[in-house]
Amino acid sequence: MEYWIRVMEDINVKSEQFNEEKLAFLASIIESSDDAIIGKTLDGTILSWNMGAQKIYGYSANEVTGHSISILVPPGYPDDISQILKRIRQGQRIEHYETVRMRKDGKKIDISLTISPIKDSTGRIIGASTIARDITERKRAEEALRRAYDDLEMRVQERTSELSRTNEALRRERDKAQKYLDVAGVMVVIIGADQKVVLVNRKCCEILRYNEHEIIGKNWFETFLPERVRYEVEVVFTKLMAGEIEPVEFFENPVLTRSGKERMIAWHNTVLRDEAGNITSILSSGEDITERKRAEEERERWTAELARSNAELEQFAYVASHDLQEPLRMISGFTKLLERRYKGRLDRSADEFIAYIVDGAARMQRMIEDLLAYSRVGTRGKPFEPTNFEDIFDQAVANLMITIEENKAQVTHDPLPTVMADDSQVAQLLQNLISNGIKFRREEPPRVHVSARRKGNEWFFSVQDNGIGIAPEFFGSLFQLFQREHAANKYPGTGIGLAICRRIVERHGGRIWAESEVGKGSKFYFTIPVKK
Ligand code: ADP
């Protein structure tokens, strides 16, 4: 304490205002400071050393007073003392100069120095005061903070590059997905909650005839849907977005192309959700069914037309044959009467003419009966029931007994199935085919064979004969009304049997056709669907 008072007296604080008491007070402040407060000469010799200095450096005042301040510079470190003193001599003050010093126990410490010149009453610089503060802790904390910061920065960098890698991967995935979408045969469009288009594939661009960038971001409903369906489709979209309805399979609505034309699209919708499960957008894939629709409409129109003309024809055939029967009966009745009464009484040509009339009338009657039978296939059909074709075969053969015996024909069959059918009609069908097989015979005794084979959902029946065969050019008109081959003229018939067969097969949902080689025989096929 006395030392400090002396120091202060030595310096310039010795004035009227500073009495002994005040000096003592100041000195006690210096002594009790936690900072080191050191006085030294301009060559660095330590003059004063407070308790703070002792605490920081470990030396007592006695140990260091009179020694050079350089003892505090750790070995191996540049001696900055002479530099500092040089600046002090120039009257500069050095503030918060951070450096490393060594304690008495050899431990290095970080300190912050503030060094000021000390002047005497004339203003001459006579020494320097140093205030030193141990900043080791602060430095350590700073260092820790810096390391933590570096670490954080490194992690941020790692995370950033990881993110960009993920982004890159995502972009590649998206590109891949886009490629898949582009080769897809259907158009794909994703519409966001704001009704704007988020994504389209190439097919979508092709159908709409816009470039991708012209579609993305546009309001789908306002831009690409015809006004008349806009509201209806928007309602569905809104409900889908709100999760109020499940996606409707194959929702059909038209789109508007660049030229203002409409294309009919069959849509399949899927809702897309984010990770939290909220619906974010709707993915719609659509198939252009414009052509298909057109063809369907066309077909429907033709089917209706065909049904109408069929019905008309049937009606005509029925009315005609029915009404013709009466006058015809009269003709044949009176001609027969004429024949009975006047045969042999008129001249020979009269007898011949009468015979022609009788013959013609009989022929016409057969034709009309056949025509009636033909029109009845459609109008008098019975519901289908399980029908055993072996029974049907027996029935047909029984009906043809006389013909078979007359021709010495051999009619055989393989095992035949039971199918759903109108028994009277299929009996007629089989009978017509077998009788043709016998009728159109060659010299040798006729042989007719019936068999059946199941293929998928159909029964394939066949009726094969060893007769005259059918010329290729006649195949086209084989199943038409009243069509007979030239070669058939010497065989009796009206040319209606196969037309009836076709109507019967068609009524049962099947097909009928023939294969043949002239002189070797024919094989007629027909199918009947397998039904439970
Ligand atoms: P139709 O037997 O009264 O002449 P169809 O309608 O049964 O009438 O047959 C039409 C024509 O098809 C026959 O006139 C004949 O030319 C030919 N045809 C039918 N079946 C056979 C057959 N099994 N062999 C050869 N020709 C046949």
mmCIF file of N, CA and C in Angstrom, residues 246-339:
data_model
loop_
_atom_site.group_PDB
_atom_site.id
_atom_site.type_symbol
_atom_site.label_atom_id
_atom_site.label_comp_id
_atom_site.label_asym_id
_atom_site.label_seq_id
_atom_site.Cartn_x
_atom_site.Cartn_y
_atom_site.Cartn_z
ATOM 1 N N GLU A 246 -64.994 -41.289 -53.786
ATOM 2 C CA GLU A 246 -63.908 -42.118 -54.289
ATOM 3 C C GLU A 246 -63.764 -41.811 -55.787
ATOM 4 N N PRO A 247 -62.535 -41.966 -56.336
ATOM 5 C CA PRO A 247 -62.373 -41.728 -57.771
ATOM 6 C C PRO A 247 -63.332 -42.606 -58.580
ATOM 7 N N VAL A 248 -63.989 -41.997 -59.552
ATOM 8 C CA VAL A 248 -64.943 -42.730 -60.382
ATOM 9 C C VAL A 248 -64.179 -43.358 -61.531
ATOM 10 N N GLU A 249 -64.334 -44.654 -61.683
ATOM 11 C CA GLU A 249 -63.658 -45.343 -62.784
ATOM 12 C C GLU A 249 -64.305 -44.891 -64.092
ATOM 13 N N PHE A 250 -63.453 -44.609 -65.081
ATOM 14 C CA PHE A 250 -63.918 -44.341 -66.426
ATOM 15 C C PHE A 250 -65.053 -43.325 -66.495
ATOM 16 N N PHE A 251 -64.677 -42.173 -66.116
ATOM 17 C CA PHE A 251 -65.536 -41.018 -66.206
ATOM 18 C C PHE A 251 -65.317 -40.459 -67.605
ATOM 19 N N GLU A 252 -66.367 -40.345 -68.391
ATOM 20 C CA GLU A 252 -66.174 -39.898 -69.774
ATOM 21 C C GLU A 252 -66.518 -38.432 -69.923
ATOM 22 N N ASN A 253 -65.586 -37.648 -70.431
ATOM 23 C CA ASN A 253 -65.929 -36.292 -70.811
ATOM 24 C C ASN A 253 -64.981 -35.786 -71.889
ATOM 25 N N PRO A 254 -65.442 -34.881 -72.752
ATOM 26 C CA PRO A 254 -64.618 -34.435 -73.871
ATOM 27 C C PRO A 254 -63.621 -33.360 -73.455
ATOM 28 N N VAL A 255 -62.528 -33.241 -74.226
ATOM 29 C CA VAL A 255 -61.592 -32.131 -74.056
ATOM 30 C C VAL A 255 -61.604 -31.293 -75.330
ATOM 31 N N LEU A 256 -61.072 -30.085 -75.183
ATOM 32 C CA LEU A 256 -61.065 -29.132 -76.291
ATOM 33 C C LEU A 256 -59.643 -29.018 -76.825
ATOM 34 N N THR A 257 -59.452 -29.234 -78.124
ATOM 35 C CA THR A 257 -58.106 -29.134 -78.676
ATOM 36 C C THR A 257 -57.850 -27.703 -79.143
ATOM 37 N N ARG A 258 -56.613 -27.449 -79.562
ATOM 38 C CA ARG A 258 -56.221 -26.102 -79.963
ATOM 39 C C ARG A 258 -57.158 -25.527 -81.030
ATOM 40 N N SER A 259 -57.579 -26.409 -81.953
ATOM 41 C CA SER A 259 -58.407 -25.917 -83.050
ATOM 42 C C SER A 259 -59.878 -25.798 -82.648
ATOM 43 N N GLY A 260 -60.187 -26.127 -81.374
ATOM 44 C CA GLY A 260 -61.569 -25.985 -80.923
ATOM 45 C C GLY A 260 -62.397 -27.240 -81.151
ATOM 46 N N LYS A 261 -61.729 -28.306 -81.668
ATOM 47 C CA LYS A 261 -62.444 -29.573 -81.862
ATOM 48 C C LYS A 261 -62.521 -30.305 -80.537
ATOM 49 N N GLU A 262 -63.488 -31.211 -80.420
ATOM 50 C CA GLU A 262 -63.607 -31.985 -79.191
ATOM 51 C C GLU A 262 -63.114 -33.405 -79.408
ATOM 52 N N ARG A 263 -62.447 -33.952 -78.369
ATOM 53 C CA ARG A 263 -62.085 -35.372 -78.392
ATOM 54 C C ARG A 263 -62.729 -35.993 -77.155
ATOM 55 N N MET A 264 -63.349 -37.160 -77.323
ATOM 56 C CA MET A 264 -63.983 -37.806 -76.175
ATOM 57 C C MET A 264 -62.933 -38.645 -75.446
ATOM 58 N N ILE A 265 -62.813 -38.434 -74.139
ATOM 59 C CA ILE A 265 -61.793 -39.133 -73.353
ATOM 60 C C ILE A 265 -62.467 -39.941 -72.239
ATOM 61 N N ALA A 266 -61.996 -41.185 -72.058
ATOM 62 C CA ALA A 266 -62.444 -41.986 -70.913
ATOM 63 C C ALA A 266 -61.385 -41.836 -69.828
ATOM 64 N N TRP A 267 -61.780 -41.223 -68.702
ATOM 65 C CA TRP A 267 -60.815 -40.871 -67.653
ATOM 66 C C TRP A 267 -60.806 -41.895 -66.535
ATOM 67 N N HIS A 268 -59.585 -42.055 -65.971
ATOM 68 C CA HIS A 268 -59.445 -42.818 -64.748
ATOM 69 C C HIS A 268 -58.727 -41.903 -63.775
ATOM 70 N N ASN A 269 -59.349 -41.592 -62.642
ATOM 71 C CA ASN A 269 -58.770 -40.607 -61.719
ATOM 72 C C ASN A 269 -58.151 -41.260 -60.487
ATOM 73 N N THR A 270 -57.055 -40.627 -60.007
ATOM 74 C CA THR A 270 -56.411 -41.074 -58.775
ATOM 75 C C THR A 270 -56.120 -39.828 -57.958
ATOM 76 N N VAL A 271 -56.335 -39.886 -56.636
ATOM 77 C CA VAL A 271 -55.973 -38.717 -55.832
ATOM 78 C C VAL A 271 -54.536 -38.873 -55.355
ATOM 79 N N LEU A 272 -53.773 -37.753 -55.380
ATOM 80 C CA LEU A 272 -52.394 -37.773 -54.888
ATOM 81 C C LEU A 272 -52.372 -37.068 -53.532
ATOM 82 N N ARG A 273 -51.630 -37.655 -52.583
ATOM 83 C CA ARG A 273 -51.593 -37.086 -51.235
ATOM 84 C C ARG A 273 -50.175 -36.718 -50.846
ATOM 85 N N ASP A 274 -50.037 -35.758 -49.896
ATOM 86 C CA ASP A 274 -48.703 -35.466 -49.368
ATOM 87 C C ASP A 274 -48.410 -36.445 -48.229
ATOM 88 N N GLU A 275 -47.223 -36.238 -47.556
ATOM 89 C CA GLU A 275 -46.824 -37.197 -46.522
ATOM 90 C C GLU A 275 -47.828 -37.248 -45.385
ATOM 91 N N ALA A 276 -48.484 -36.129 -45.143
ATOM 92 C CA ALA A 276 -49.445 -36.095 -44.035
ATOM 93 C C ALA A 276 -50.782 -36.717 -44.435
ATOM 94 N N GLY A 277 -50.883 -37.110 -45.695
ATOM 95 C CA GLY A 277 -52.112 -37.770 -46.128
ATOM 96 C C GLY A 277 -53.156 -36.814 -46.688
ATOM 97 N N ASN A 278 -52.810 -35.550 -46.814
ATOM 98 C CA ASN A 278 -53.774 -34.603 -47.386
ATOM 99 C C ASN A 278 -53.768 -34.691 -48.909
ATOM 100 N N ILE A 279 -54.934 -34.582 -49.494
ATOM 101 C CA ILE A 279 -55.028 -34.639 -50.960
ATOM 102 C C ILE A 279 -54.468 -33.352 -51.548
ATOM 103 N N THR A 280 -53.465 -33.484 -52.428
ATOM 104 C CA THR A 280 -52.825 -32.287 -52.986
ATOM 105 C C THR A 280 -53.211 -32.052 -54.439
ATOM 106 N N SER A 281 -53.483 -33.157 -55.154
ATOM 107 C CA SER A 281 -53.789 -33.002 -56.570
ATOM 108 C C SER A 281 -54.484 -34.258 -57.078
ATOM 109 N N ILE A 282 -54.980 -34.161 -58.299
ATOM 110 C CA ILE A 282 -55.656 -35.301 -58.910
ATOM 111 C C ILE A 282 -54.863 -35.717 -60.147
ATOM 112 N N LEU A 283 -54.547 -37.007 -60.224
ATOM 113 C CA LEU A 283 -53.888 -37.529 -61.419
ATOM 114 C C LEU A 283 -54.956 -38.216 -62.269
ATOM 115 N N SER A 284 -55.112 -37.744 -63.493
ATOM 116 C CA SER A 284 -56.098 -38.346 -64.373
ATOM 117 C C SER A 284 -55.405 -38.931 -65.577
ATOM 118 N N SER A 285 -55.702 -40.187 -65.874
ATOM 119 C CA SER A 285 -55.181 -40.758 -67.105
ATOM 120 C C SER A 285 -56.383 -41.000 -68.010
ATOM 121 N N GLY A 286 -56.213 -40.643 -69.269
ATOM 122 C CA GLY A 286 -57.364 -40.698 -70.146
ATOM 123 C C GLY A 286 -57.057 -41.361 -71.467
ATOM 124 N N GLU A 287 -58.049 -42.078 -71.964
ATOM 125 C CA GLU A 287 -57.879 -42.739 -73.243
ATOM 126 C C GLU A 287 -58.789 -42.054 -74.259
ATOM 127 N N ASP A 288 -58.227 -41.753 -75.406
ATOM 128 C CA ASP A 288 -59.007 -41.090 -76.455
ATOM 129 C C ASP A 288 -59.929 -42.122 -77.101
ATOM 130 N N ILE A 289 -61.223 -41.979 -76.839
ATOM 131 C CA ILE A 289 -62.165 -42.976 -77.358
ATOM 132 C C ILE A 289 -63.061 -42.380 -78.426
ATOM 133 N N THR A 290 -62.616 -41.250 -78.992
ATOM 134 C CA THR A 290 -63.430 -40.575 -80.002
ATOM 135 C C THR A 290 -63.815 -41.519 -81.139
ATOM 136 N N GLU A 291 -62.780 -42.203 -81.691
ATOM 137 C CA GLU A 291 -63.044 -43.088 -82.838
ATOM 138 C C GLU A 291 -63.909 -44.270 -82.430
ATOM 139 N N ARG A 292 -63.534 -44.833 -81.253
ATOM 140 C CA ARG A 292 -64.277 -46.003 -80.779
ATOM 141 C C ARG A 292 -65.756 -45.644 -80.579
ATOM 142 N N LYS A 293 -65.955 -44.476 -79.967
ATOM 143 C CA LYS A 293 -67.319 -44.010 -79.714
ATOM 144 C C LYS A 293 -68.087 -43.868 -81.029
ATOM 145 N N ARG A 294 -67.400 -43.262 -81.999
ATOM 146 C CA ARG A 294 -68.015 -43.030 -83.298
ATOM 147 C C ARG A 294 -68.420 -44.377 -83.920
ATOM 148 N N ALA A 295 -67.466 -45.354 -83.847
ATOM 149 C CA ALA A 295 -67.719 -46.667 -84.431
ATOM 150 C C ALA A 295 -68.873 -47.363 -83.711
ATOM 151 N N GLU A 296 -68.895 -47.188 -82.370
ATOM 152 C CA GLU A 296 -69.967 -47.799 -81.591
ATOM 153 C C GLU A 296 -71.326 -47.254 -82.002
ATOM 154 N N GLU A 297 -71.349 -45.926 -82.147
ATOM 155 C CA GLU A 297 -72.611 -45.284 -82.529
ATOM 156 C C GLU A 297 -73.069 -45.775 -83.900
ATOM 157 N N GLU A 298 -72.043 -45.859 -84.791
ATOM 158 C CA GLU A 298 -72.321 -46.331 -86.145
ATOM 159 C C GLU A 298 -72.912 -47.736 -86.102
ATOM 160 N N ARG A 299 -72.247 -48.592 -85.296
ATOM 161 C CA ARG A 299 -72.668 -49.983 -85.222
ATOM 162 C C ARG A 299 -74.084 -50.080 -84.650
ATOM 163 N N GLU A 300 -74.311 -49.295 -83.594
ATOM 164 C CA GLU A 300 -75.637 -49.309 -82.998
ATOM 165 C C GLU A 300 -76.697 -48.917 -84.027
ATOM 166 N N ARG A 301 -76.343 -47.893 -84.821
ATOM 167 C CA ARG A 301 -77.272 -47.414 -85.828
ATOM 168 C C ARG A 301 -77.565 -48.530 -86.840
ATOM 169 N N TRP A 302 -76.485 -49.221 -87.257
ATOM 170 C CA TRP A 302 -76.651 -50.285 -88.244
ATOM 171 C C TRP A 302 -77.418 -51.471 -87.681
ATOM 172 N N THR A 303 -77.106 -51.790 -86.405
ATOM 173 C CA THR A 303 -77.797 -52.919 -85.778
ATOM 174 C C THR A 303 -79.289 -52.644 -85.724
ATOM 175 N N ALA A 304 -79.609 -51.404 -85.337
ATOM 176 C CA ALA A 304 -81.021 -51.038 -85.247
ATOM 177 C C ALA A 304 -81.674 -51.125 -86.626
ATOM 178 N N GLU A 305 -80.935 -50.625 -87.605
ATOM 179 C CA GLU A 305 -81.423 -50.636 -88.982
ATOM 180 C C GLU A 305 -81.682 -52.063 -89.462
ATOM 181 N N LEU A 306 -80.702 -52.939 -89.147
ATOM 182 C CA LEU A 306 -80.783 -54.339 -89.560
ATOM 183 C C LEU A 306 -81.979 -55.014 -88.893
ATOM 184 N N ALA A 307 -82.114 -54.763 -87.602
ATOM 185 C CA ALA A 307 -83.217 -55.384 -86.860
ATOM 186 C C ALA A 307 -84.541 -54.938 -87.466
ATOM 187 N N ARG A 308 -84.605 -53.654 -87.820
ATOM 188 C CA ARG A 308 -85.829 -53.109 -88.385
ATOM 189 C C ARG A 308 -86.149 -53.784 -89.729
ATOM 190 N N SER A 309 -85.129 -53.902 -90.590
ATOM 191 C CA SER A 309 -85.397 -54.463 -91.911
ATOM 192 C C SER A 309 -85.665 -55.968 -91.816
ATOM 193 N N ASN A 310 -85.009 -56.621 -90.825
ATOM 194 C CA ASN A 310 -85.298 -58.034 -90.590
ATOM 195 C C ASN A 310 -86.750 -58.228 -90.204
ATOM 196 N N ALA A 311 -87.168 -57.374 -89.289
ATOM 197 C CA ALA A 311 -88.538 -57.485 -88.800
ATOM 198 C C ALA A 311 -89.518 -57.247 -89.946
ATOM 199 N N GLU A 312 -89.183 -56.258 -90.775
ATOM 200 C CA GLU A 312 -90.050 -55.950 -91.917
ATOM 201 C C GLU A 312 -90.148 -57.137 -92.868
ATOM 202 N N LEU A 313 -88.947 -57.717 -93.121
ATOM 203 C CA LEU A 313 -88.875 -58.853 -94.039
ATOM 204 C C LEU A 313 -89.702 -60.019 -93.506
ATOM 205 N N GLU A 314 -89.539 -60.272 -92.220
ATOM 206 C CA GLU A 314 -90.249 -61.359 -91.568
ATOM 207 C C GLU A 314 -91.752 -61.163 -91.716
ATOM 208 N N GLN A 315 -92.136 -59.910 -91.445
ATOM 209 C CA GLN A 315 -93.549 -59.565 -91.525
ATOM 210 C C GLN A 315 -94.059 -59.796 -92.950
ATOM 211 N N PHE A 316 -93.245 -59.331 -93.900
ATOM 212 C CA PHE A 316 -93.620 -59.467 -95.304
ATOM 213 C C PHE A 316 -93.731 -60.939 -95.693
ATOM 214 N N ALA A 317 -92.696 -61.723 -95.289
ATOM 215 C CA ALA A 317 -92.680 -63.150 -95.633
ATOM 216 C C ALA A 317 -93.905 -63.839 -95.044
ATOM 217 N N TYR A 318 -94.197 -63.472 -93.827
ATOM 218 C CA TYR A 318 -95.319 -64.113 -93.158
ATOM 219 C C TYR A 318 -96.641 -63.765 -93.845
ATOM 220 N N VAL A 319 -96.830 -62.470 -94.031
ATOM 221 C CA VAL A 319 -98.088 -62.019 -94.635
ATOM 222 C C VAL A 319 -98.227 -62.603 -96.036
ATOM 223 N N ALA A 320 -97.116 -62.487 -96.814
ATOM 224 C CA ALA A 320 -97.158 -62.946 -98.192
ATOM 225 C C ALA A 320 -97.478 -64.429 -98.256
ATOM 226 N N SER A 321 -96.743 -65.216 -97.473
ATOM 227 C CA SER A 321 -96.944 -66.656 -97.574
ATOM 228 C C SER A 321 -98.324 -67.052 -97.049
ATOM 229 N N HIS A 322 -98.726 -66.392 -95.989
ATOM 230 C CA HIS A 322 -100.028 -66.702 -95.412
ATOM 231 C C HIS A 322 -101.161 -66.366 -96.380
ATOM 232 N N ASP A 323 -101.086 -65.161 -96.947
ATOM 233 C CA ASP A 323 -102.155 -64.716 -97.841
ATOM 234 C C ASP A 323 -102.137 -65.447 -99.177
ATOM 235 N N LEU A 324 -100.906 -65.873 -99.590
ATOM 236 C CA LEU A 324 -100.800 -66.574 -100.873
ATOM 237 C C LEU A 324 -101.358 -67.980 -100.793
ATOM 238 N N GLN A 325 -101.317 -68.525 -99.597
ATOM 239 C CA GLN A 325 -101.741 -69.917 -99.431
ATOM 240 C C GLN A 325 -103.176 -70.146 -99.909
ATOM 241 N N GLU A 326 -104.054 -69.221 -99.604
ATOM 242 C CA GLU A 326 -105.477 -69.385 -99.910
ATOM 243 C C GLU A 326 -105.738 -69.487 -101.419
ATOM 244 N N PRO A 327 -105.335 -68.431 -102.236
ATOM 245 C CA PRO A 327 -105.538 -68.554 -103.691
ATOM 246 C C PRO A 327 -104.825 -69.747 -104.285
ATOM 247 N N LEU A 328 -103.655 -70.105 -103.698
ATOM 248 C CA LEU A 328 -102.880 -71.219 -104.215
ATOM 249 C C LEU A 328 -103.641 -72.534 -104.019
ATOM 250 N N ARG A 329 -104.219 -72.654 -102.841
ATOM 251 C CA ARG A 329 -105.002 -73.857 -102.542
ATOM 252 C C ARG A 329 -106.146 -73.991 -103.567
ATOM 253 N N MET A 330 -106.712 -72.839 -103.889
ATOM 254 C CA MET A 330 -107.792 -72.841 -104.873
ATOM 255 C C MET A 330 -107.292 -73.336 -106.219
ATOM 256 N N ILE A 331 -106.130 -72.756 -106.643
ATOM 257 C CA ILE A 331 -105.554 -73.159 -107.938
ATOM 258 C C ILE A 331 -105.324 -74.657 -107.966
ATOM 259 N N SER A 332 -104.599 -75.144 -106.937
ATOM 260 C CA SER A 332 -104.257 -76.568 -106.986
ATOM 261 C C SER A 332 -105.516 -77.434 -106.834
ATOM 262 N N GLY A 333 -106.472 -76.976 -106.034
ATOM 263 C CA GLY A 333 -107.718 -77.739 -105.854
ATOM 264 C C GLY A 333 -108.465 -77.900 -107.161
ATOM 265 N N PHE A 334 -108.663 -76.756 -107.840
ATOM 266 C CA PHE A 334 -109.439 -76.820 -109.083
ATOM 267 C C PHE A 334 -108.678 -77.501 -110.196
ATOM 268 N N THR A 335 -107.319 -77.340 -110.192
ATOM 269 C CA THR A 335 -106.550 -78.026 -111.224
ATOM 270 C C THR A 335 -106.658 -79.539 -111.041
ATOM 271 N N LYS A 336 -106.619 -79.988 -109.777
ATOM 272 C CA LYS A 336 -106.743 -81.422 -109.513
ATOM 273 C C LYS A 336 -108.111 -81.925 -109.973
ATOM 274 N N LEU A 337 -109.125 -81.090 -109.727
ATOM 275 C CA LEU A 337 -110.491 -81.420 -110.165
ATOM 276 C C LEU A 337 -110.531 -81.553 -111.694
ATOM 277 N N LEU A 338 -109.911 -80.556 -112.342
ATOM 278 C CA LEU A 338 -109.815 -80.537 -113.792
ATOM 279 C C LEU A 338 -109.153 -81.818 -114.301
ATOM 280 N N GLU A 339 -108.049 -82.191 -113.627
ATOM 281 C CA GLU A 339 -107.271 -83.368 -114.004
ATOM 282 C C GLU A 339 -108.147 -84.624 -113.895
#
